[in-house]
Amino acid sequence: MVQIIVKNVAKDFGKKKNAVHALKDISLEVEQGEFLGIMGPSGAGKTTLLDIISSNDRPDHGQVLIDDIDMTQQHDRELAKYRRRKMGFIYQSFELLDSLNVQENIILPLVLNHAPKKLIKQRVEHMNDLLNISELKNRSIDDLSLGQKQLIAAARALINNPEILFADEPTGSLDSKSATVLLNYMQMINQREKTTILMATHDAFTASYCSRVIFIKDGSVFSEIVNSGQRTDFFEQVINMQRTIGGGSYFNVPENN
Amino acid sequence: MYLKIIRRGLYNFRDSYLIYILSCSFAITVLSVLATIVDDPSLQMVRNWHANLKSLMQGMMFIFAFFTFIYMIYVGGFFVKQQRQEFMTYEKLGMSRHIVAVIAFIQTFIVQIVAWLIGMLVAVILQKFFGMLLVYLMHVRMEFRFHFSMVAFHMMFQFFITSALIFSLVNALRVYWMQRKNSKRTRLHLNDFCKSLLGILGAMLFLIGMFVSIPLIQESKQTNVLDEILPGVMVVMLLFLVGSYLIYYGFLPLVLKILEKIKTFSYRGTNLFAYKYLRKRLVQNTSIIWFVTELSALALTILIFCFMGYQIVHSDYSNSYPFEISANQNTAKEIRNELNSNGSKVKKEYSSPVKKTIGQIYNQNTGDYEQRLVMAMPYSSYRNMPKMIRKNNPKINSHQFLEIRGNPQTLYTKYRDAKSSVIIQNQQTINKVKIGAFYPFGSAMFSEIAMVVPDEYFAKLPTKFSDTFYGWDFHGSDKLSHKFIKKIDKKNNPNSIRVKVGSNIEKSSLQEIPNSEDRDWHTNEYNQVPYVRQANARIQIRQLTGIFIFLIFIFSIALLIALGSLLTLKVLLKDDYEWRQLKTLKKVGLTENELKQIVRRETSFLFTIPIIFALAQSVIAAIVINVALKQSSLLSFGMIGLAYIALYGLVGILTFHLSWRSVKQRIN
Ligand SMILES: Nc1ncnc2c1ncn2[C@@H]1O[C@H](COP(=O)(O)OP(=O)(O)O)[C@@H](O)[C@H]1O
Ligand SMILES: [Mg+2]
């Protein structure tokens, strides 16, 4: 079943003369329960695309339909409600509140939804065990390393079991062990709970967890590869595609791989 | 490129600069108007203007100028602080400190020029309006013409140049200094525990202040002397000052912290974030909120005081002059003839026989009986007096006695209910008298004590010192000419009388004493004026109260604008850190309504606290007024308090909308 339909979306930033065409006419469809990777060099428009699909931002042209609802026609209030109920976000810049401590940051989405205290406690313990962050509980955000911040951001995104998870470079600041833990968990919820995941990344290893990867370049879809089930093969395919697109220095993949 | 930097700095804070410029402009307008009014040629023609009123205006102007100066220099510093980060970056980019300071100088100077130009321009436009308002309030019948005073303009211009230079220089120095000591900011930082302890102490001090002021109010109703109550008032004031600061510093943060810790409250929607946010804002702005609170309390006290003063002047005035003209038997005939011939429209003539005798009266202050002159009038004449006069005294019937005293203490119900007996010479003791404060024919016609007595009682009093008082009511005014007044003044000297106190009241006697212009008056020597004319007093009273209202009006509005804008600016000016937090909240999924709620809470929090504490503290006004003016201030207290709440509420709502607008712009 198709859950997300993106039709001819375009987005510019800035005024007429020196406008940046971040997205030019992008269309794509995402099945329910898919783990979609979005790849492309820096500045390709990955973040912008995720923002528009998640209705954080509105496109200049085109439509975004989620569960047959046209998000571009909805009122801001409806959108906020929808996002809070169904979506989780891991932002590239984490977007943690440094006035709150780690635990408060994690539970924020549940508290905003007026969840009962028992459920909050249960969920937070679950996330702590899973991502192995229980000893960070009472720390202040300022004292965390980048990697730890990313884990907290992930915990916050996952705490209310979102139907759709948006992840923008979720492993960008993680060491390979933490990255593997997080990716495995994402794969697990994708398979068990049929959570749809949209993940932007420019790391081939991270992308190899996806069931499908689309490549965008200069604001349009360049190509896509589907994961046949063999992760190492898929990894090779991704690397090859990256080479094809070029602009190698933008990628953090070693040249002599 | 420097110009670009300056322009950007101004543009980024345009909302806040606008508020600053507008409030400065208002102050400058008022200042310029006052300056031009002080030496306005048309006002020079008003009687009494030169003598007192002009210097009163001038004094007020200087006080106003002083406060304006303080306000402008203080608030001007906010903007420099806001741009701190930016200035630092310039320095890191290799700009010299001097140049950054010059940039700050130019920025401030531009803002000052704009504020002054607007202010003076508006002053020119509004001068006529303010002048007309003043003339109207003073009840002077004249046309207030527009007048461009070179002297005032010159003075304002000088003030403008100096202050603009000073402000700009101060801001430049602020920036220069800020860059130098940016690395280490040594500030006294107590830990949360100590702060909370101090906060609790503060709350206790404040409560003690409240509790102490209650008996002080009671006491203030009894005593006459300000000195007796003054130490108490000082203590209460000190308790309030220190207490409220410590409450802001430690207690309110503690309360918010406790709310944070109680999960039933804090794990509820936006509360998780909101309490912390409020606490942070409070801690950042402690001194400002305190400053606003104390100044508001001061302003409230002054306003209540002035309002009461006005009321007293007014009631005293109508107390002294219930009739357009009152006269005694020496002048009544002449005045009546003149009134008939000059075409004055007499509405009604009242009259009453009056007998002077000696009475022994209880004095509440000394607790002693004293012998005083008593002027008695019969009940039947009193009953025929206009209702306006009688309604201010307690009701009596034809068998009762009414004692009327000029002492304003009689206004207290407690005093009125006091049952002291009165002994009149050669008469039986009167056990029960009612006590009023409003003299028929006006207080100026009587000396010390008047008594309304039953008709039979009056008939039995000795007639050696008797008189008849007259009072006239008019349609319009009395139309007596200057010449006539002069003539009547020349012919009728006031006659005087003395109570020669004997060993007991029966041995005392009344005797006439010769009158000379400049003699010292002693206790128990009384002067009987031959007539009282309201018109003489009216002009002075009206002019005085007119100026009074005018100044209070301007002063209170200016103060309100200044303090309100201070709070508004504090709400509007958020640093980068706070902006980032609000943006993040949006990304985390807060709806617009929830964000709005946070902004609303912040605004109402920052506005409500000063209102509450300022109102609580202005209770001092009530104490002092009770003693100094001998009046219950409850009514004026309530009215001014309500007006204050309403106006600050309005400013608060406006601030909320402005704040929300800027938040919405920044996060989208
Ligand atoms: N808020 C913005 N204002 C102006 N330009 C923007 C904004 N956000 C993104 N861009 C521009 O749009 C393009 C795409 O950005 P982005 O989606 O962040 O790329 P990616 O995430 O793939 O690195 C870039 O050229 C970027 O400079
Ligand atoms: Mg990006």
mmCIF file of C-alpha atoms and ligand atoms in Angstrom, chain A residues 42-43 45-48 92 168-169 200, ligand 2:
data_model
loop_
_atom_site.group_PDB
_atom_site.id
_atom_site.type_symbol
_atom_site.label_atom_id
_atom_site.label_comp_id
_atom_site.label_asym_id
_atom_site.label_seq_id
_atom_site.Cartn_x
_atom_site.Cartn_y
_atom_site.Cartn_z
ATOM 1 C CA SER A 42 25.780 18.106 0.379
ATOM 2 C CA GLY A 43 23.385 20.770 -0.757
ATOM 3 C CA GLY A 45 18.263 19.080 -1.155
ATOM 4 C CA LYS A 46 17.921 16.050 1.124
ATOM 5 C CA THR A 47 17.022 18.008 4.223
ATOM 6 C CA THR A 48 14.679 20.226 2.272
ATOM 7 C CA GLN A 92 20.620 16.769 11.495
ATOM 8 C CA ASP A 168 18.252 13.316 8.678
ATOM 9 C CA GLU A 169 21.803 11.989 8.792
ATOM 10 C CA ALA A 200 18.676 11.065 4.439
HETATM 11 MG MG MG C 2 21.115 18.224 5.155
#
